[in-house]
XYZ file of C-alpha atoms in Angstrom:
511
model
C 104.336 151.851 128.433
C 107.476 149.684 128.911
C 109.872 147.258 127.288
C 108.739 143.680 126.570
C 110.850 140.738 125.467
C 110.163 137.435 123.782
C 112.002 134.991 121.525
C 112.028 133.723 117.954
C 114.487 131.772 115.785
C 116.534 132.745 112.735
C 117.511 129.967 110.359
C 121.067 130.200 109.044
C 121.499 127.410 106.523
C 119.818 124.533 108.359
C 120.755 125.716 111.850
C 118.370 127.601 114.116
C 119.772 130.606 116.049
C 117.826 132.086 118.908
C 116.802 135.718 118.437
C 115.495 137.891 121.263
C 112.759 140.293 120.165
C 112.505 143.458 122.274
C 109.774 146.078 121.886
C 109.842 149.540 123.410
C 106.673 151.654 123.329
C 107.361 155.190 124.487
C 106.984 158.896 123.936
C 107.981 160.409 120.594
C 106.855 160.665 116.980
C 104.363 157.851 116.295
C 105.813 155.077 114.132
C 107.492 151.699 114.267
C 111.158 151.140 113.689
C 112.850 147.745 113.223
C 116.551 147.448 114.052
C 118.909 144.489 114.003
C 119.775 143.852 110.326
C 116.295 143.027 108.990
C 115.863 142.216 105.312
C 113.109 143.568 103.069
C 110.569 140.895 104.008
C 111.145 141.517 107.681
C 111.024 145.272 107.280
C 107.584 144.914 105.713
C 106.472 143.219 108.938
C 105.704 146.705 110.281
C 102.634 147.049 108.037
C 101.575 143.407 108.401
C 101.723 143.540 112.198
C 99.846 146.814 112.428
C 97.025 145.666 110.111
C 96.765 142.295 111.838
C 96.582 143.902 115.249
C 93.900 146.449 114.257
C 91.829 143.849 112.363
C 91.995 141.607 115.441
C 90.238 144.419 117.397
C 93.230 145.445 119.507
C 94.337 149.067 119.849
C 97.507 150.064 118.045
C 99.785 152.223 120.218
C 99.834 155.839 119.056
C 103.454 156.186 120.137
C 107.025 155.632 119.068
C 107.664 151.892 118.780
C 111.167 150.454 118.494
C 111.602 146.722 117.864
C 115.115 145.371 118.341
C 116.241 141.944 117.114
C 119.128 140.633 119.167
C 121.922 139.759 118.364
C 122.058 142.873 116.181
C 124.988 141.523 114.134
C 123.064 138.472 112.947
C 121.202 139.005 109.658
C 117.468 138.251 109.991
C 115.486 137.218 106.934
C 111.986 136.114 106.203
C 108.493 136.627 107.655
C 108.668 134.118 110.493
C 109.346 136.936 112.996
C 105.917 138.555 112.490
C 104.282 136.764 115.403
C 107.071 137.509 117.839
C 107.088 141.188 116.830
C 103.325 141.466 117.265
C 103.155 139.872 120.746
C 106.197 141.921 121.909
C 104.527 145.202 120.856
C 101.167 144.197 122.414
C 102.954 143.246 125.627
C 104.896 146.536 125.722
C 101.578 148.324 125.212
C 100.050 146.548 128.212
C 97.646 144.239 126.304
C 99.561 141.022 127.170
C 101.333 140.348 130.478
C 105.089 140.571 129.873
C 105.852 137.459 131.933
C 103.582 135.345 129.712
C 105.759 135.806 126.598
C 109.222 136.051 128.105
C 110.068 132.325 127.925
C 108.061 131.373 124.820
C 109.245 131.089 121.242
C 107.014 132.482 118.465
C 107.145 131.535 114.754
C 104.650 132.553 112.068
C 103.718 135.013 109.368
C 100.754 137.329 109.892
C 98.082 138.036 107.313
C 96.463 141.463 107.234
C 93.296 140.037 108.798
C 95.193 138.456 111.693
C 95.440 134.959 110.337
C 98.709 133.163 111.051
C 100.239 131.654 107.955
C 102.759 128.772 107.731
C 106.441 129.500 107.191
C 109.502 127.598 105.943
C 112.127 126.079 108.145
C 109.951 125.260 111.157
C 111.771 122.013 111.920
C 115.329 123.503 112.091
C 113.836 126.424 114.055
C 112.328 124.055 116.629
C 115.571 122.120 116.809
C 117.410 125.387 117.482
C 114.921 126.337 120.235
C 115.177 122.850 121.778
C 118.814 123.564 122.687
C 117.493 125.655 125.561
C 115.919 122.604 127.240
C 112.215 122.117 127.779
C 110.652 124.985 125.821
C 107.261 125.997 124.463
C 106.986 127.114 120.858
C 103.988 128.757 119.259
C 103.660 127.873 115.579
C 101.042 128.219 112.833
C 98.465 125.438 112.860
C 99.580 124.352 109.368
C 103.133 123.726 110.712
C 102.075 121.888 113.911
C 102.705 118.372 112.601
C 106.187 119.273 111.389
C 106.947 120.998 114.702
C 105.730 117.999 116.646
C 108.546 115.869 115.201
C 110.995 117.261 117.766
C 110.830 115.406 121.108
C 110.638 117.211 124.513
C 109.262 120.426 122.972
C 105.786 121.694 123.808
C 104.120 122.868 120.583
C 101.207 125.287 120.685
C 99.464 125.589 117.277
C 97.526 128.798 116.559
C 95.439 129.904 113.607
C 94.686 133.577 114.426
C 96.360 136.388 116.292
C 93.232 137.065 118.449
C 93.125 133.422 119.460
C 96.743 133.637 120.608
C 96.379 136.969 122.453
C 93.315 135.802 124.386
C 95.194 132.648 125.401
C 98.175 134.648 126.561
C 95.950 137.099 128.494
C 93.719 134.568 130.177
C 96.011 131.567 130.467
C 93.445 129.305 128.877
C 94.412 125.721 127.975
C 92.357 125.579 124.769
C 95.472 125.917 122.605
C 97.245 122.925 124.120
C 97.961 120.421 121.326
C 96.034 117.170 121.574
C 98.036 113.977 121.828
C 97.047 112.753 118.396
C 98.263 115.993 116.785
C 101.883 115.309 117.601
C 101.842 111.508 117.816
C 103.971 109.299 115.607
C 104.188 111.164 112.276
C 103.197 109.400 109.064
C 106.184 107.802 107.362
C 106.724 108.093 103.626
C 106.668 104.700 101.924
C 108.528 103.260 98.955
C 106.675 103.836 95.685
C 105.196 100.398 94.842
C 105.160 101.303 91.135
C 108.989 101.377 91.064
C 110.691 98.003 91.489
C 113.975 96.507 90.429
C 112.067 93.586 88.886
C 111.054 95.983 86.080
C 114.663 95.957 84.793
C 115.220 93.181 82.251
C 118.656 91.539 82.122
C 121.585 93.801 83.093
C 123.086 91.427 85.683
C 126.250 93.538 86.084
C 124.346 96.798 86.534
C 121.928 95.171 88.983
C 124.839 93.840 91.001
C 126.452 97.294 90.939
C 123.243 98.844 92.304
C 123.207 96.331 95.150
C 126.813 97.094 96.071
C 126.202 100.846 95.874
C 123.186 100.579 98.123
C 125.021 98.389 100.658
C 128.058 100.651 100.937
C 126.861 104.098 99.904
C 129.120 104.225 96.817
C 129.005 106.392 93.702
C 128.212 104.890 90.293
C 128.775 105.765 86.612
C 126.727 103.964 83.939
C 127.788 104.232 80.302
C 125.624 102.911 77.472
C 123.358 103.750 74.540
C 119.804 105.016 74.966
C 117.129 102.520 75.867
C 119.340 100.197 77.871
C 117.734 101.048 81.211
C 120.228 103.454 82.814
C 117.494 105.762 84.062
C 115.319 102.866 85.218
C 118.223 101.473 87.221
C 118.991 104.791 88.844
C 115.373 105.441 89.786
C 115.226 102.057 91.522
C 118.335 102.537 93.636
C 116.390 104.241 96.455
C 114.100 101.193 96.719
C 117.140 99.148 97.814
C 118.095 101.550 100.605
C 116.886 101.098 104.192
C 114.754 103.700 105.984
C 116.607 106.649 107.440
C 117.551 106.533 111.093
C 115.812 109.106 113.287
C 118.696 111.567 113.436
C 119.249 111.338 109.686
C 115.506 111.680 109.043
C 115.336 114.882 111.072
C 118.420 116.172 109.267
C 116.920 115.483 105.799
C 113.529 116.873 106.818
C 115.135 120.069 108.069
C 116.849 120.631 104.723
C 113.613 120.117 102.779
C 111.752 122.353 105.216
C 114.210 125.203 104.633
C 113.934 124.699 100.864
C 110.131 124.769 101.108
C 109.681 121.399 99.349
C 108.605 119.315 102.338
C 105.648 117.127 101.365
C 102.606 118.298 103.349
C 101.239 114.772 103.735
C 104.534 113.297 104.985
C 106.354 115.799 107.250
C 108.948 113.249 108.262
C 111.314 112.281 105.443
C 111.831 108.716 106.488
C 112.986 107.494 103.077
C 116.243 108.447 101.325
C 115.526 111.258 98.854
C 116.043 110.932 95.105
C 116.968 114.118 93.230
C 117.397 114.259 89.457
C 118.066 117.814 88.239
C 117.764 118.737 84.520
C 121.008 119.074 82.612
C 120.315 122.816 82.134
C 120.514 123.397 85.928
C 122.952 126.101 87.031
C 125.701 125.711 89.591
C 123.537 127.609 92.122
C 120.715 125.106 91.583
C 123.072 122.178 92.064
C 125.305 123.494 94.891
C 122.945 126.030 96.457
C 122.863 129.782 96.449
C 120.746 132.885 96.190
C 121.366 136.573 96.667
C 119.452 137.576 99.787
C 118.467 134.152 101.175
C 120.819 131.239 100.505
C 118.833 128.095 99.684
C 120.097 124.520 99.616
C 120.823 123.035 96.192
C 120.309 119.590 94.682
C 123.377 118.182 96.482
C 121.826 119.051 99.850
C 118.305 118.005 98.904
C 119.857 114.625 98.044
C 121.562 114.401 101.473
C 121.459 110.819 102.763
C 119.981 109.787 99.409
C 120.725 109.679 95.696
C 121.708 112.482 93.274
C 121.142 111.306 89.698
C 122.596 113.197 86.758
C 121.087 111.803 83.574
C 122.951 112.686 80.349
C 125.814 113.778 82.576
C 128.064 115.102 79.729
C 125.287 117.569 78.811
C 125.771 119.379 82.147
C 128.254 122.315 81.980
C 131.699 121.182 82.980
C 132.012 123.741 85.799
C 128.778 122.417 87.275
C 130.070 118.852 87.240
C 133.379 119.857 88.750
C 131.583 121.701 91.546
C 130.531 118.292 92.823
C 134.070 117.294 93.701
C 134.246 119.127 97.026
C 130.922 117.860 98.489
C 131.731 114.283 97.308
C 134.882 114.398 99.492
C 133.688 116.343 102.538
C 129.993 115.530 102.708
C 129.053 119.205 102.981
C 129.031 122.326 100.854
C 129.741 125.917 101.811
C 128.044 128.711 99.901
C 129.705 132.101 100.312
C 127.935 135.386 99.567
C 128.597 139.033 100.530
C 126.323 138.655 103.570
C 128.313 135.630 104.837
C 128.836 131.907 104.372
C 126.329 129.141 104.889
C 127.207 125.442 105.164
C 124.741 122.743 104.138
C 125.164 118.988 104.636
C 125.637 117.134 101.337
C 126.488 113.479 101.846
C 124.872 111.732 98.922
C 125.349 108.874 96.496
C 126.137 110.209 93.037
C 124.867 108.284 90.021
C 125.963 109.453 86.538
C 124.494 108.182 83.303
C 126.001 108.918 79.883
C 125.726 107.848 76.273
C 129.005 106.779 74.607
C 128.822 109.654 72.108
C 126.506 112.543 71.105
C 124.720 110.625 68.342
C 124.210 107.618 70.643
C 124.285 105.104 67.786
C 125.725 101.657 68.530
C 127.579 99.689 65.892
C 126.760 96.322 67.537
C 123.083 96.802 66.534
C 123.885 97.446 62.923
C 123.766 101.242 63.316
C 126.415 103.573 62.074
C 127.954 106.015 64.548
C 128.533 109.392 62.928
C 130.911 110.689 65.624
C 134.684 110.919 65.061
C 137.052 109.831 67.825
C 137.731 113.507 68.542
C 134.037 114.207 69.055
C 133.678 111.234 71.363
C 136.651 112.284 73.456
C 135.392 115.850 73.687
C 131.899 114.638 74.661
C 132.996 112.303 77.465
C 135.821 114.678 78.344
C 133.256 116.902 80.038
C 133.429 114.354 82.838
C 136.819 115.401 84.124
C 139.422 112.990 85.469
C 139.253 114.344 89.044
C 135.473 113.837 89.050
C 135.625 110.290 87.704
C 138.385 109.578 90.217
C 135.714 110.103 92.892
C 133.431 107.498 91.350
C 133.673 104.105 93.075
C 132.104 101.952 90.382
C 131.897 102.185 86.586
C 129.526 99.995 84.588
C 128.876 99.601 80.870
C 125.220 98.968 80.195
C 124.408 97.120 76.974
C 121.089 96.433 75.300
C 119.176 93.425 76.550
C 118.903 90.467 74.179
C 115.631 89.230 72.699
C 115.814 86.168 74.966
C 116.078 88.388 78.057
C 113.231 90.636 76.946
C 110.864 87.718 76.278
C 111.829 85.582 79.285
C 109.447 84.900 82.176
C 109.946 87.767 84.623
C 108.405 86.115 87.646
C 111.841 84.801 88.643
C 113.488 88.239 88.512
C 114.597 89.465 91.912
C 112.462 92.262 93.319
C 113.623 95.352 95.189
C 112.399 93.818 98.425
C 114.619 90.767 98.013
C 117.728 92.784 97.202
C 116.950 95.353 99.949
C 116.969 92.543 102.551
C 120.565 91.646 101.566
C 121.488 95.301 101.567
C 120.126 95.734 105.060
C 122.089 92.744 106.373
C 125.290 94.099 104.797
C 124.702 97.550 106.271
C 124.120 96.049 109.695
C 127.468 94.214 109.424
C 129.191 97.465 108.495
C 127.467 99.398 111.298
C 128.523 96.777 113.820
C 132.121 96.988 112.602
C 132.072 100.784 112.713
C 130.400 100.988 116.121
C 131.890 103.745 118.215
C 132.839 105.843 115.192
C 130.824 108.634 113.486
C 130.639 106.544 110.272
C 127.887 104.082 109.381
C 128.742 102.936 105.810
C 131.928 101.806 104.137
C 131.927 104.829 101.805
C 132.374 107.139 104.800
C 135.513 105.465 106.213
C 138.411 107.957 106.029
C 141.643 107.089 104.245
C 143.691 107.018 107.433
C 141.656 104.165 108.857
C 141.435 102.271 105.534
C 145.196 101.681 105.672
C 145.380 100.931 109.390
C 142.405 99.379 111.171
C 140.533 98.364 108.013
C 143.350 97.406 105.662
C 142.832 94.075 103.875
C 145.510 91.434 104.037
C 148.611 91.577 101.803
C 147.279 88.713 99.752
C 143.995 90.496 99.125
C 145.828 93.691 98.127
C 147.889 91.948 95.395
C 145.461 92.751 92.484
C 146.043 96.438 92.996
C 149.871 96.339 93.047
C 150.428 96.327 89.262
C 147.755 99.006 88.774
C 149.512 101.243 91.265
C 152.872 100.647 89.563
C 151.499 101.472 86.137
C 149.639 104.535 87.327
C 146.248 103.077 86.322
C 145.108 103.296 89.941
C 145.496 106.576 91.828
C 145.831 106.994 95.563
C 142.202 108.096 95.774
C 141.166 105.259 93.509
C 142.963 102.817 95.838
C 140.883 104.021 98.771
C 137.681 103.659 96.802
C 138.560 100.156 95.675
C 139.257 99.112 99.280
C 135.921 100.572 100.404
C 134.024 98.658 97.694
C 135.935 95.484 98.658
C 134.665 95.838 102.236
C 131.117 96.207 100.923
C 131.488 93.101 98.776
C 132.769 91.248 101.844
C 129.735 92.406 103.854
C 127.418 91.148 101.132
C 129.309 87.811 101.072
C 129.063 87.543 104.877
C 132.844 87.672 105.309
C 134.764 89.221 108.151
C 137.389 90.776 105.885
C 137.846 91.214 102.127
C 139.670 88.442 100.292
C 141.290 88.454 96.872
C 137.962 87.720 95.174
C 136.451 90.889 96.650
C 139.415 93.098 95.844
C 139.533 91.716 92.259
C 135.818 92.460 91.817
C 136.151 95.922 93.383
C 139.109 96.739 91.124
C 137.127 95.595 88.098
C 134.222 97.874 89.033
C 136.543 100.838 89.492
C 138.291 100.241 86.121
C 134.978 99.477 84.387
C 136.118 96.004 83.413
C 133.717 93.156 84.242
C 133.853 89.477 83.535
């Protein structure tokens, strides 16, 4: 009887923290005690580990067992520690050589029959373990593909506790992952059923989508039902380029923690599209939870698009909660157990009807809403929130001529995406050596120093600043959009045409 040590990983937000698991089997009243701030799920590991060990035909120590999770001040939650606790106890009991488990990391939930079940957050856990250099991580077989996304980490997939123990005892190589198991992961593709060519007419809105995709800008579309606002928003991701590797791992880690990672595409190589219902709570949008804090819609949309359809129907406090992540690109959720920070750099797309009844007078319909009702309806979109929107577009109903026209000449998503990619490459080349990759990310300090347009180009904004129509934040957003328009026009710097167009998009006035 002795003390055995091994390692596991606790996920705090989307960050993996190394946890040392110590097991002491000694004299005293028989029983198992877990210490080190375990939650309810982890405390129940005592029964799962005991049943799994016995049903795997290994003797359970009839002694006092103490399992310590270090650091003791770090809260540990979830069932991913089951495997580490089991091998630590078996090693302390003399079943497994202690030196065989000292340098390994173990992740996995145990079934009562000894089967090893998949767990959430494997990718951020592996990334946390990889900080220690070249490491070996034992994971459930169902999580092996996700774990194999991290380079320079040896992944050992296991399906049953007995299989793992025999490998640790005998040093067999049967559990070594085959090359094809962790080769290039399948990449998620753009849905071919969704294409910008499906949208009839709407030249201003289509142009706005292209600009948003090229610069990572936020968009507000206002118009009656049936004009294509939802169709336009759903097709915005088809204009975006694939995620870079570091961004793809970041997005995949968030979805892994949330438990919504697609099993057939472990690598999130495409920008996500998240469209919550208007009844969603602030915890669902921002993130939250009592015991375990989960990422919300703003984090699930990280590096992608967050679409709020019928935006005025969302509670006002939910809409205003978006203001902080729109500025900082991250969101901090504070609970009694501590604070967790999630990344949340997304493109926000809002869609709204002009009034609750959504009747348009230009089509011969009679709007039943008074001016007061209209103001109250759109007033749910507060001024500070709209001040963070780069582009505002009014979407009108397509004419009969547009609806019946030959659609073979309508630009497809592929055609527009090629222009977007070229514009993004121009921006990335200009921003080389900085942590920013799109125009929407450029901070205000650099916008008015290194990236300030010429005095001639800035003239359209002078009168708006003097009249108060354009705020200081709005000025920054107009300049950012002007840079994107210049990138799309293959210009080295924005000219007056670009600043005029950018100002028109911000004010919602289009020629």
